[in-house]
GROMACS .gro file of N, CA and C in nm:
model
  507
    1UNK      N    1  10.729  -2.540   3.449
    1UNK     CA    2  10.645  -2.451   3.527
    1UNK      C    3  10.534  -2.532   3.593
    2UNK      N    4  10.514  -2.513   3.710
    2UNK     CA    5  10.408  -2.563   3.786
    2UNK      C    6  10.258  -2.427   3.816
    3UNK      N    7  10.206  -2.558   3.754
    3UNK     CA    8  10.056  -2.469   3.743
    3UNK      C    9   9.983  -2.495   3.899
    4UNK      N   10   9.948  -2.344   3.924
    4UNK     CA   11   9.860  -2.348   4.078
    4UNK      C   12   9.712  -2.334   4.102
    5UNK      N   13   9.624  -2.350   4.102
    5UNK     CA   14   9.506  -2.295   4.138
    5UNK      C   15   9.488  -2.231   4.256
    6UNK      N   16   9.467  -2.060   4.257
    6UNK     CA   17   9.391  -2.054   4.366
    6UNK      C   18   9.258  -1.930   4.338
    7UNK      N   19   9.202  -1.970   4.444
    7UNK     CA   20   9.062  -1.891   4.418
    7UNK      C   21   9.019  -1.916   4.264
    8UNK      N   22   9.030  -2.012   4.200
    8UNK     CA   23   9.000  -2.039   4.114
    8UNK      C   24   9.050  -1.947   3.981
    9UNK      N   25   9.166  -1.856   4.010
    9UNK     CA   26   9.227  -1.803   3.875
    9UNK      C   27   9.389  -1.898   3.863
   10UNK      N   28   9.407  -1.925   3.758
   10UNK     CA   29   9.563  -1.973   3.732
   10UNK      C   30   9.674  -1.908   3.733
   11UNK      N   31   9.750  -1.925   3.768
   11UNK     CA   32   9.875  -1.818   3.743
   11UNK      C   33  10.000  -1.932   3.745
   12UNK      N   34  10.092  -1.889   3.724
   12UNK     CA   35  10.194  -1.945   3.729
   12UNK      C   36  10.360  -1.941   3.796
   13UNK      N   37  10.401  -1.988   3.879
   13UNK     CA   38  10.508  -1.975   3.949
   13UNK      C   39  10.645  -2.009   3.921
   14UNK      N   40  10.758  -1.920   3.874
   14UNK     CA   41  10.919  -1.941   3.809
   14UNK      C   42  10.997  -1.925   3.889
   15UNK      N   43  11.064  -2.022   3.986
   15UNK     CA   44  11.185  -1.992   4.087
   15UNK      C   45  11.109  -1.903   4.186
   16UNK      N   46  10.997  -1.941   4.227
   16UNK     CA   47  10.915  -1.887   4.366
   16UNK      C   48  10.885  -1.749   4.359
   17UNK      N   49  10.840  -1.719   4.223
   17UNK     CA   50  10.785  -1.576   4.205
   17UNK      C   51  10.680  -1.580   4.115
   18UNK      N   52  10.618  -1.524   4.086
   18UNK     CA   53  10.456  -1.495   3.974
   18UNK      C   54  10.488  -1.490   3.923
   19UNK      N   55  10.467  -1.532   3.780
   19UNK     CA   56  10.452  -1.484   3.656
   19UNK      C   57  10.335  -1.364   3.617
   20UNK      N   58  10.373  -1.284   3.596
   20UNK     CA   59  10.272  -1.169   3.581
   20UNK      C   60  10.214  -1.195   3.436
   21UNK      N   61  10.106  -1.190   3.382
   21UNK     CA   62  10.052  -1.195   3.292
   21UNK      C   63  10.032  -1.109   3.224
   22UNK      N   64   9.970  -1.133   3.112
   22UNK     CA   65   9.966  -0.976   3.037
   22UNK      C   66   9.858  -0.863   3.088
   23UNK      N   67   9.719  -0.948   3.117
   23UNK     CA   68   9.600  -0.886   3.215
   23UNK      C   69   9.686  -0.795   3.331
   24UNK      N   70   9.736  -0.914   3.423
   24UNK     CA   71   9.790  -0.819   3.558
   24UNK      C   72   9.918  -0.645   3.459
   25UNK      N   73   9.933  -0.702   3.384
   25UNK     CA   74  10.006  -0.594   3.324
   25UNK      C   75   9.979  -0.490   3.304
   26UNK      N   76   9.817  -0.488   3.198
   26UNK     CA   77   9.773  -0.386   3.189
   26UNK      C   78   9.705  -0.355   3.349
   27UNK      N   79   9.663  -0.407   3.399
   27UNK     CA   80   9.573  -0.373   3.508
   27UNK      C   81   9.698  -0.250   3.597
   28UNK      N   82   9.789  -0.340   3.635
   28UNK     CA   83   9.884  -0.250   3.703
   28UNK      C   84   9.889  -0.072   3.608
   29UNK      N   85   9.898  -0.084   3.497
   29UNK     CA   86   9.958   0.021   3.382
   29UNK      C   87   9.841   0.102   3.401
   30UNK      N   88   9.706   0.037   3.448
   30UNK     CA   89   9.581   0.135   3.454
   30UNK      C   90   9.564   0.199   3.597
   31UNK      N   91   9.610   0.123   3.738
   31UNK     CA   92   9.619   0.183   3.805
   31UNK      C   93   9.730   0.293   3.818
   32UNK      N   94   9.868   0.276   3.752
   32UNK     CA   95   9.918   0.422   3.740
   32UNK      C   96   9.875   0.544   3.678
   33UNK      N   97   9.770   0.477   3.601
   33UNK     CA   98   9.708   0.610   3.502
   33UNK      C   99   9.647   0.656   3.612
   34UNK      N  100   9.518   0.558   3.720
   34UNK     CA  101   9.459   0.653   3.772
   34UNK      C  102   9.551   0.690   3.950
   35UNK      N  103   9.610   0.641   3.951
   35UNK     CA  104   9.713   0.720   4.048
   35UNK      C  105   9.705   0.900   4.001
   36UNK      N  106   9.737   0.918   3.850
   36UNK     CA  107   9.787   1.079   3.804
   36UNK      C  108   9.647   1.100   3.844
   37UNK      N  109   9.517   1.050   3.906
   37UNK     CA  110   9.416   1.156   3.907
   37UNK      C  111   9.413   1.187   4.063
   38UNK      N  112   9.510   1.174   4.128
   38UNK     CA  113   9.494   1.202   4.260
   38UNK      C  114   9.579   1.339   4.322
   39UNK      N  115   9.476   1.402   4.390
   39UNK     CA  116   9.513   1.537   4.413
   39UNK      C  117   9.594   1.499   4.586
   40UNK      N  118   9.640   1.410   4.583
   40UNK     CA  119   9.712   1.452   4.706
   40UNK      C  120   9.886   1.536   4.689
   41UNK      N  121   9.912   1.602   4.737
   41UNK     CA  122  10.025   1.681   4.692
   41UNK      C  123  10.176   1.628   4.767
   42UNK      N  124  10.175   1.538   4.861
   42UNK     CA  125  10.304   1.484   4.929
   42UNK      C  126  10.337   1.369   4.828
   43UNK      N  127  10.501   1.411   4.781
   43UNK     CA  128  10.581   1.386   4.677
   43UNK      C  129  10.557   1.234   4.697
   44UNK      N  130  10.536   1.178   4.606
   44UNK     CA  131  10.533   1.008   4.581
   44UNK      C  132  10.432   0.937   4.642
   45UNK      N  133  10.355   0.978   4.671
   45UNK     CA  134  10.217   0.944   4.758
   45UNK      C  135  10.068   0.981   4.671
   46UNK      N  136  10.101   1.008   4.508
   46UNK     CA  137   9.974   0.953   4.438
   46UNK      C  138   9.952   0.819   4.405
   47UNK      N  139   9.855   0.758   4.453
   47UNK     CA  140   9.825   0.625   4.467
   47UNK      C  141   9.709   0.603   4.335
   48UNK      N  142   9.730   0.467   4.283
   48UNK     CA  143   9.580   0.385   4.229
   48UNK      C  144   9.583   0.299   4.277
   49UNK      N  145   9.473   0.253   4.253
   49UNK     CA  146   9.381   0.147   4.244
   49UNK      C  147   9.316   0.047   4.151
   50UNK      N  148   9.305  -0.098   4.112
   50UNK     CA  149   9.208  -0.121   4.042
   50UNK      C  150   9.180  -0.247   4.086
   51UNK      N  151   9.015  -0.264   4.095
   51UNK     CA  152   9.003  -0.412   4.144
   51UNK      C  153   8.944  -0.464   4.002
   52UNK      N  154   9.037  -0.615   4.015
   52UNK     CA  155   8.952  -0.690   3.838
   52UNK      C  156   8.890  -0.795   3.900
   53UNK      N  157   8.856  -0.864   3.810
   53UNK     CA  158   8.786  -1.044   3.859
   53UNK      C  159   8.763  -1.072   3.684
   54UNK      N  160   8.820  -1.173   3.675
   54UNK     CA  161   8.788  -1.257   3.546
   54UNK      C  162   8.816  -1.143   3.434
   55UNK      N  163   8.916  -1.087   3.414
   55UNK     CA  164   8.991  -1.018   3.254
   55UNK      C  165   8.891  -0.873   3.291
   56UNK      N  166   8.843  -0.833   3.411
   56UNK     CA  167   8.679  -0.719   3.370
   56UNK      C  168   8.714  -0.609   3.508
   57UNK      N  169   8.714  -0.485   3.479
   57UNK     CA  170   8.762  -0.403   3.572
   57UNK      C  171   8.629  -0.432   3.656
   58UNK      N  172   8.634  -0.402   3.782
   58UNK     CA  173   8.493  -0.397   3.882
   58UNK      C  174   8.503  -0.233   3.975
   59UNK      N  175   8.652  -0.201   3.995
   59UNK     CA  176   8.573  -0.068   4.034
   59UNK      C  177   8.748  -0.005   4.031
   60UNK      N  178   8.754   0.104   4.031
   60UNK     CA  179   8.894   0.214   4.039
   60UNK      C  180   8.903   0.313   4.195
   61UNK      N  181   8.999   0.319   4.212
   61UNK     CA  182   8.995   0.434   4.311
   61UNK      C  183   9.184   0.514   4.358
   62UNK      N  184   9.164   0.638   4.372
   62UNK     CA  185   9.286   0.746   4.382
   62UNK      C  186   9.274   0.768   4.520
   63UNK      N  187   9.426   0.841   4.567
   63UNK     CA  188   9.368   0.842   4.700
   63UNK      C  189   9.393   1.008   4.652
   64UNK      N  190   9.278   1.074   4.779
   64UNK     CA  191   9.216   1.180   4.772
   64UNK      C  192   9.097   1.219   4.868
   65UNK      N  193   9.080   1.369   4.912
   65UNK     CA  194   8.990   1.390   5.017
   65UNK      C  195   8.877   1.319   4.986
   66UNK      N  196   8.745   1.352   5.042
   66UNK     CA  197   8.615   1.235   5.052
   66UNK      C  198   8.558   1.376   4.983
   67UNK      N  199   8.454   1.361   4.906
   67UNK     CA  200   8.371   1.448   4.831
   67UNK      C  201   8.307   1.556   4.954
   68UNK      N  202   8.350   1.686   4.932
   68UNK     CA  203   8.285   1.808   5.040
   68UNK      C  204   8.395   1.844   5.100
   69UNK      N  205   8.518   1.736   5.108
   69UNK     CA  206   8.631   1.792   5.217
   69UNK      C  207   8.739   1.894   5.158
   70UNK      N  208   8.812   1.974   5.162
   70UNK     CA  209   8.915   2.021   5.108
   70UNK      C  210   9.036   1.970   5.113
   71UNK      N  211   9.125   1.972   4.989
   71UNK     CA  212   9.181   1.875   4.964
   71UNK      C  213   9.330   2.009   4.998
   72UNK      N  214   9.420   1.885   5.055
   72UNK     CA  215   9.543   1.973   5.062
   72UNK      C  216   9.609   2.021   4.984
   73UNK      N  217   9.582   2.024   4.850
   73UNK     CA  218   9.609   2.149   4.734
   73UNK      C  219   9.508   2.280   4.781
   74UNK      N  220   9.372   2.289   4.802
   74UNK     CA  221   9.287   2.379   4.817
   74UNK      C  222   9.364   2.425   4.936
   75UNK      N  223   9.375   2.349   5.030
   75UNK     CA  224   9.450   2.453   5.158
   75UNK      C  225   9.566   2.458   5.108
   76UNK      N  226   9.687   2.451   5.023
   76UNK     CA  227   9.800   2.518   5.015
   76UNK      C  228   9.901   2.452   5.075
   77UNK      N  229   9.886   2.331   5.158
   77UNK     CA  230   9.975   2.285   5.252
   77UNK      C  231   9.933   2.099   5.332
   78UNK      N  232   9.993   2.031   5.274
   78UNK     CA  233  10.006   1.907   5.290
   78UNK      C  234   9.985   1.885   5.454
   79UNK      N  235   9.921   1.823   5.530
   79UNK     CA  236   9.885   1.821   5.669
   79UNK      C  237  10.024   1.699   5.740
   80UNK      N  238  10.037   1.615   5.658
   80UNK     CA  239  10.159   1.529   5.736
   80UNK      C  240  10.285   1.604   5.708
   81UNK      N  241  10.265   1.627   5.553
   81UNK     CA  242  10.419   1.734   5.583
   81UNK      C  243  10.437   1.838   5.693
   82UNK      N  244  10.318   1.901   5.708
   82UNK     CA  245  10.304   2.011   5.804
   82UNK      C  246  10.354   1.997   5.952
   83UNK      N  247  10.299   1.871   5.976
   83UNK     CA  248  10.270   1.789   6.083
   83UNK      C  249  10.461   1.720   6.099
   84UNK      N  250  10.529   1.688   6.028
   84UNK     CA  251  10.659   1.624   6.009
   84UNK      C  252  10.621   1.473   6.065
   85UNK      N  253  10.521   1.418   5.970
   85UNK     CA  254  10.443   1.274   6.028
   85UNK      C  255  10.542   1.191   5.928
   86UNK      N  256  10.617   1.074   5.978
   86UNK     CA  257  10.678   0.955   5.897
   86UNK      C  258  10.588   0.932   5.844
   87UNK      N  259  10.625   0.842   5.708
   87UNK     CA  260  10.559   0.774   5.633
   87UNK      C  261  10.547   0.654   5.691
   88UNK      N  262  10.404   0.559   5.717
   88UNK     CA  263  10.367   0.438   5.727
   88UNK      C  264  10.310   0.473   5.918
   89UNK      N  265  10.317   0.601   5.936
   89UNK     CA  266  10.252   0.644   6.118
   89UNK      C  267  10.141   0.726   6.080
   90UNK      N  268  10.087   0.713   6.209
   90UNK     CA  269   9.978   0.782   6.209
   90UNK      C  270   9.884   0.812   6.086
   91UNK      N  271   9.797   0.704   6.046
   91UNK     CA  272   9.749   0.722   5.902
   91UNK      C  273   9.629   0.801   5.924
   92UNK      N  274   9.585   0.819   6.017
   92UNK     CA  275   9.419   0.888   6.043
   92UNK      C  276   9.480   1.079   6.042
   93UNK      N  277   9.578   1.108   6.034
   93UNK     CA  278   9.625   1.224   6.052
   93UNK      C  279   9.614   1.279   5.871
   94UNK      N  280   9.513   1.273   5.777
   94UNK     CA  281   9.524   1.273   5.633
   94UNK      C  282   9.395   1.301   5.606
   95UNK      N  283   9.388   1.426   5.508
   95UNK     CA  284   9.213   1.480   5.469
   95UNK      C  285   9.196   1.336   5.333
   96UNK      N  286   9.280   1.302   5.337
   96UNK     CA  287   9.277   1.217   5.225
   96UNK      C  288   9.232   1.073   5.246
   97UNK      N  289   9.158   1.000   5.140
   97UNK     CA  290   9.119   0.872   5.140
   97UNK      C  291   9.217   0.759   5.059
   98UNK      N  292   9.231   0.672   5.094
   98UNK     CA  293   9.354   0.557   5.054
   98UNK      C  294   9.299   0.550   4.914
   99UNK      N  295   9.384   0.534   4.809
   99UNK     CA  296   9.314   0.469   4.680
   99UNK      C  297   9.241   0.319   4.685
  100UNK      N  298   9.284   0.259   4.782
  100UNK     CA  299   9.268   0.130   4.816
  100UNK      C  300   9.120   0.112   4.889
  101UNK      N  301   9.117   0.226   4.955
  101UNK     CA  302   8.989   0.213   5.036
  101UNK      C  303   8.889   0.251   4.920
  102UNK      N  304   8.890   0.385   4.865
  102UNK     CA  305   8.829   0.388   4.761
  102UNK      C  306   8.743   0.317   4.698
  103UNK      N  307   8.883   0.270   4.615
  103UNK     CA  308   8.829   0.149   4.518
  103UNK      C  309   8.690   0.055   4.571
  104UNK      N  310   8.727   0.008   4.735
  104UNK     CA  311   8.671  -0.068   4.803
  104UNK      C  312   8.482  -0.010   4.814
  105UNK      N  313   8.501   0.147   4.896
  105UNK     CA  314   8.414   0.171   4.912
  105UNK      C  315   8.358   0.239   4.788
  106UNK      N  316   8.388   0.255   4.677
  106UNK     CA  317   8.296   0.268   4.500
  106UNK      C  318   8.191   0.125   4.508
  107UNK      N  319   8.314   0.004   4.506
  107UNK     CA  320   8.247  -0.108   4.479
  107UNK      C  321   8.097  -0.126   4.576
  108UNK      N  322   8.118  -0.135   4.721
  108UNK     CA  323   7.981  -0.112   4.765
  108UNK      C  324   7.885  -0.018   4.740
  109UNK      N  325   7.934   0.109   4.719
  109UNK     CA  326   7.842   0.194   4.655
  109UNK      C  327   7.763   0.198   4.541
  110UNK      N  328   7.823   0.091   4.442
  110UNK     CA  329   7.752   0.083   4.341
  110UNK      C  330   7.679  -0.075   4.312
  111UNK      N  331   7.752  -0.122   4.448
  111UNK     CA  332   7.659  -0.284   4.440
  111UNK      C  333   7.733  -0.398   4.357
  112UNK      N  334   7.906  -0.374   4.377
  112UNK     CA  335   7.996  -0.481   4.280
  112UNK      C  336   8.010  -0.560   4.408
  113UNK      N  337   8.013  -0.703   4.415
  113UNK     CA  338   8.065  -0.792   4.483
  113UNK      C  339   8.241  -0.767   4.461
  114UNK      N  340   8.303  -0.769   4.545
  114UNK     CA  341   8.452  -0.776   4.522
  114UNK      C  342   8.507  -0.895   4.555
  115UNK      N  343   8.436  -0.978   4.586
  115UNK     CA  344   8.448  -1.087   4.668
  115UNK      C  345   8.499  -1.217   4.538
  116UNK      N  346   8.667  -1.226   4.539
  116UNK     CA  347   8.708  -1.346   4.469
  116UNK      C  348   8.800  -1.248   4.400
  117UNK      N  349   8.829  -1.114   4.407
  117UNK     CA  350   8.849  -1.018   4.306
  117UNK      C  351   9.030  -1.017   4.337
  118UNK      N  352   9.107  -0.946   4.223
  118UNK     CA  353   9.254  -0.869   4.251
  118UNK      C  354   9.257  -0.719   4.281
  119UNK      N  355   9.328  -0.671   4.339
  119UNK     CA  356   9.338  -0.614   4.349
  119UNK      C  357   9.471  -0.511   4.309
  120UNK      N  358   9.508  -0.442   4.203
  120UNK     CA  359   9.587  -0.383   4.161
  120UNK      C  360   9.644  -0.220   4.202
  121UNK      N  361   9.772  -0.231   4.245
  121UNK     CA  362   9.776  -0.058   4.336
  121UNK      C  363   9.939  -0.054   4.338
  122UNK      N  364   9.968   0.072   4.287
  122UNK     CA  365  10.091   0.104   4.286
  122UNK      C  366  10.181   0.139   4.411
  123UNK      N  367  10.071   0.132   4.532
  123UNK     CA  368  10.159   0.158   4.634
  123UNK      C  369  10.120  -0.008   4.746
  124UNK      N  370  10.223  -0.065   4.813
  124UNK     CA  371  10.177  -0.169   4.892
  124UNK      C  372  10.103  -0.129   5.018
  125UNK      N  373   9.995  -0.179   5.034
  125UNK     CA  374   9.868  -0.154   5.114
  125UNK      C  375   9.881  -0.098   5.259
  126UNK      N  376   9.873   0.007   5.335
  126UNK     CA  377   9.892   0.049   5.460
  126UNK      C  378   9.821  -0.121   5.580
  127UNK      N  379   9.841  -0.066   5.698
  127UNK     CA  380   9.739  -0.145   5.753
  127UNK      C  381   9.613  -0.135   5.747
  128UNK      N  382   9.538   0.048   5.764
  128UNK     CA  383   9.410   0.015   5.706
  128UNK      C  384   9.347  -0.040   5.589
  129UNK      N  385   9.409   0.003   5.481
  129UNK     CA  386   9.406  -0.085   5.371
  129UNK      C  387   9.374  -0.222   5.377
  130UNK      N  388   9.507  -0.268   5.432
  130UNK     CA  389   9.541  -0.412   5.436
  130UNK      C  390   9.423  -0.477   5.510
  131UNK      N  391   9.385  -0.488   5.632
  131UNK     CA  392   9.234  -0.466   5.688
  131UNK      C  393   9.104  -0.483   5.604
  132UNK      N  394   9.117  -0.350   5.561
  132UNK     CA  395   8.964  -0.394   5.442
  132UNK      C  396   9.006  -0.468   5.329
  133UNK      N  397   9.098  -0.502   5.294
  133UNK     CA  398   9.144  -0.591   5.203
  133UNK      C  399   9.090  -0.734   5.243
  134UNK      N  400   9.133  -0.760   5.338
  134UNK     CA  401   9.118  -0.885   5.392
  134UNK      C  402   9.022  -0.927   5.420
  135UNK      N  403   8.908  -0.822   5.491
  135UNK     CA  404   8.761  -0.842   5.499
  135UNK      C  405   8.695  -0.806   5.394
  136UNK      N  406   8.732  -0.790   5.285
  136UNK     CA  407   8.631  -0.761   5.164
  136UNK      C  408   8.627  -0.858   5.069
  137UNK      N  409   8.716  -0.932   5.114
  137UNK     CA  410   8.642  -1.074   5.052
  137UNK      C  411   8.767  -1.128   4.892
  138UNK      N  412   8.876  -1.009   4.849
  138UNK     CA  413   8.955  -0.996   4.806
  138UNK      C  414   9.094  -1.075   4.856
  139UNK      N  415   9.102  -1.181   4.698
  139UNK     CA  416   9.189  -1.327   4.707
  139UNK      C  417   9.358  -1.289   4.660
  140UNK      N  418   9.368  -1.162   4.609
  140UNK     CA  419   9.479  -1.094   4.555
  140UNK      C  420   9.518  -1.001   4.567
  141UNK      N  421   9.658  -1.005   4.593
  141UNK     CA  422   9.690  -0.799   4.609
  141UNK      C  423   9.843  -0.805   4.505
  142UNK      N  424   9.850  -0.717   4.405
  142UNK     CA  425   9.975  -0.686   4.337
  142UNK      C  426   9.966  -0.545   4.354
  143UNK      N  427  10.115  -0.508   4.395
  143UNK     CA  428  10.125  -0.401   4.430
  143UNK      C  429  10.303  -0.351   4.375
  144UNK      N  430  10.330  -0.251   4.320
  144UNK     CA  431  10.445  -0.229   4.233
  144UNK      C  432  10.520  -0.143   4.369
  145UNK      N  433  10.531  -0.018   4.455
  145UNK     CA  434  10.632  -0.014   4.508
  145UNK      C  435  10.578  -0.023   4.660
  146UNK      N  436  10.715  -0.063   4.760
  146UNK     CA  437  10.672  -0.101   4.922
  146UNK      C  438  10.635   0.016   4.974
  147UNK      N  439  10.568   0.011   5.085
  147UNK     CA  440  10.534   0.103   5.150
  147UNK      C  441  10.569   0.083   5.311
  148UNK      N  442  10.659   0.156   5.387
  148UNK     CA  443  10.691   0.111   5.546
  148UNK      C  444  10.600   0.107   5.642
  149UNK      N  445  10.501  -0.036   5.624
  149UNK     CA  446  10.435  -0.006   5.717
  149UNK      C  447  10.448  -0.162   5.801
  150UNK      N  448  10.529  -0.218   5.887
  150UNK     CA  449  10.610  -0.319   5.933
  150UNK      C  450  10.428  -0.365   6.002
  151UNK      N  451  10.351  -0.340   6.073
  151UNK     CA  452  10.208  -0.414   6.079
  151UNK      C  453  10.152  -0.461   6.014
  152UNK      N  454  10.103  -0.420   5.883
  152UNK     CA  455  10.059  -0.431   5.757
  152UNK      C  456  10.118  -0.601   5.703
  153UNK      N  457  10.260  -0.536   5.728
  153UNK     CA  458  10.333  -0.690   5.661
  153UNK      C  459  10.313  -0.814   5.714
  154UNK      N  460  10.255  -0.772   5.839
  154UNK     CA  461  10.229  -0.884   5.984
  154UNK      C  462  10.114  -0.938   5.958
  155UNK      N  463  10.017  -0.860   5.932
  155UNK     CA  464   9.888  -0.894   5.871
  155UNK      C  465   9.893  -0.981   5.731
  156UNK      N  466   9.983  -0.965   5.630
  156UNK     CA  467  10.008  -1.013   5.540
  156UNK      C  468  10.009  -1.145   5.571
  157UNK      N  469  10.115  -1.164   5.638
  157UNK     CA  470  10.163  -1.276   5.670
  157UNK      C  471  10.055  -1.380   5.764
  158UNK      N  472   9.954  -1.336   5.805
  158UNK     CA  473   9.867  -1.418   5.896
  158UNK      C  474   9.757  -1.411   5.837
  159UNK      N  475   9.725  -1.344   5.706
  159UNK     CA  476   9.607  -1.365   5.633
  159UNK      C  477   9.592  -1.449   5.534
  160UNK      N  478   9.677  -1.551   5.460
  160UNK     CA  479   9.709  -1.630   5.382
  160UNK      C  480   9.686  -1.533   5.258
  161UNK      N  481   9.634  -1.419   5.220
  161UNK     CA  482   9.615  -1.394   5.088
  161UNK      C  483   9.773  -1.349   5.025
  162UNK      N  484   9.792  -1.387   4.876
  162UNK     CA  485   9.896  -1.332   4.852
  162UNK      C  486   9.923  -1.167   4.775
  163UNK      N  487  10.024  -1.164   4.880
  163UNK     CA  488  10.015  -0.953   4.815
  163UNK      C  489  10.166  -0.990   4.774
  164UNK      N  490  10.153  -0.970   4.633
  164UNK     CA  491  10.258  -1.013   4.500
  164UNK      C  492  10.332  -0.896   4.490
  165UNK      N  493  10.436  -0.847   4.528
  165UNK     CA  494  10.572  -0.715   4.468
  165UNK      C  495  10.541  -0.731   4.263
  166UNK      N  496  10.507  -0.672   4.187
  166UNK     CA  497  10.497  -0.683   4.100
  166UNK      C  498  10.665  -0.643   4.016
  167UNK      N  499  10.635  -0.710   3.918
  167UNK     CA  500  10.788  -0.685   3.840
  167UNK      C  501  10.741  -0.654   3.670
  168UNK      N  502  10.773  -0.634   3.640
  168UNK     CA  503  10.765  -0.571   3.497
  168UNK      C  504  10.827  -0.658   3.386
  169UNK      N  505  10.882  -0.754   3.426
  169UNK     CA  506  10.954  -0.912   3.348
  169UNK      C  507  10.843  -0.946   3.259
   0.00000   0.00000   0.00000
């Protein structure tokens, strides 16, 4: 096994894939917990979040309306379903907030640097996401299932950070 440094955490690489650790393990296992706290109601689209740095959670986030808004359970009716919006289009068409952004905007709200941090999320990052990902100063993204958003991946690819498909090995 060849040992890597980057951003100053270690990890390790087997036939050109991560070794997931036991940390990234639980971390992933905690963002599905808080995925179940998200009131968005379109089937497979409860999301978590968790950003760590050094073994220590720094902030969580679900995706879900913004505090005051009504959430598409309260109205009865999902707005992209309504709408017959593909998945990975038109993301501004949603009373709902990304778990990803979330997470992001907790951390400024409460004054966490995220800056050097992972980022852990059961769904792979939209483009807005991916965006504040990149400008927030965040050296990691593991993310357990894809999400179709063919820009996003473009961005991936021209941001040097690595956004890891997680495996359960």
């Amino acid at each position: 096994m060849k040992m890597l440094k980057y951003s100053q955490r270690k990890f390790c690489i087997v036939k050109n894939k991560t070794k997931f650790d036991k940390w990234d393990h639980r971390f992933m296992e905690l963002a599905g917990t808080v995925a179940s706290w998200s009131n968005c109601i379109r089937e497979g689209r409860q999301i978590g979040a968790v950003i760590a740095r050094d073994k220590r959670i720094l902030t969580l986030g679900y995706n879900g309306a913004p505090a005051g808004v009504k959430t598409c359970a309260d109205r009865g009716v999902c707005l992209r379903n309504a709408k017959q919006i593909e998945s990975g289009t038109q993301l501004q068409l949603c009373y709902s907030v990304c778990a990803e952004q979330n997470a992001i905007v907790q951390a400024a709200y409460l004054g966490n640097s995220i800056k050097g941090a992972t980022m852990y999320t059961t769904h792979e990052p939209c483009t807005i996401c991916t965006r504040l990902i990149i400008s927030s100063g965040i050296t990691r993204v593991v993310y357990d299932r894809e999400y179709p958003d063919p820009f996003a991946k473009g961005l991936v690819k021209e941001c040097g950070i690595p956004f890891e498909k997680y495996t359960k090995e």
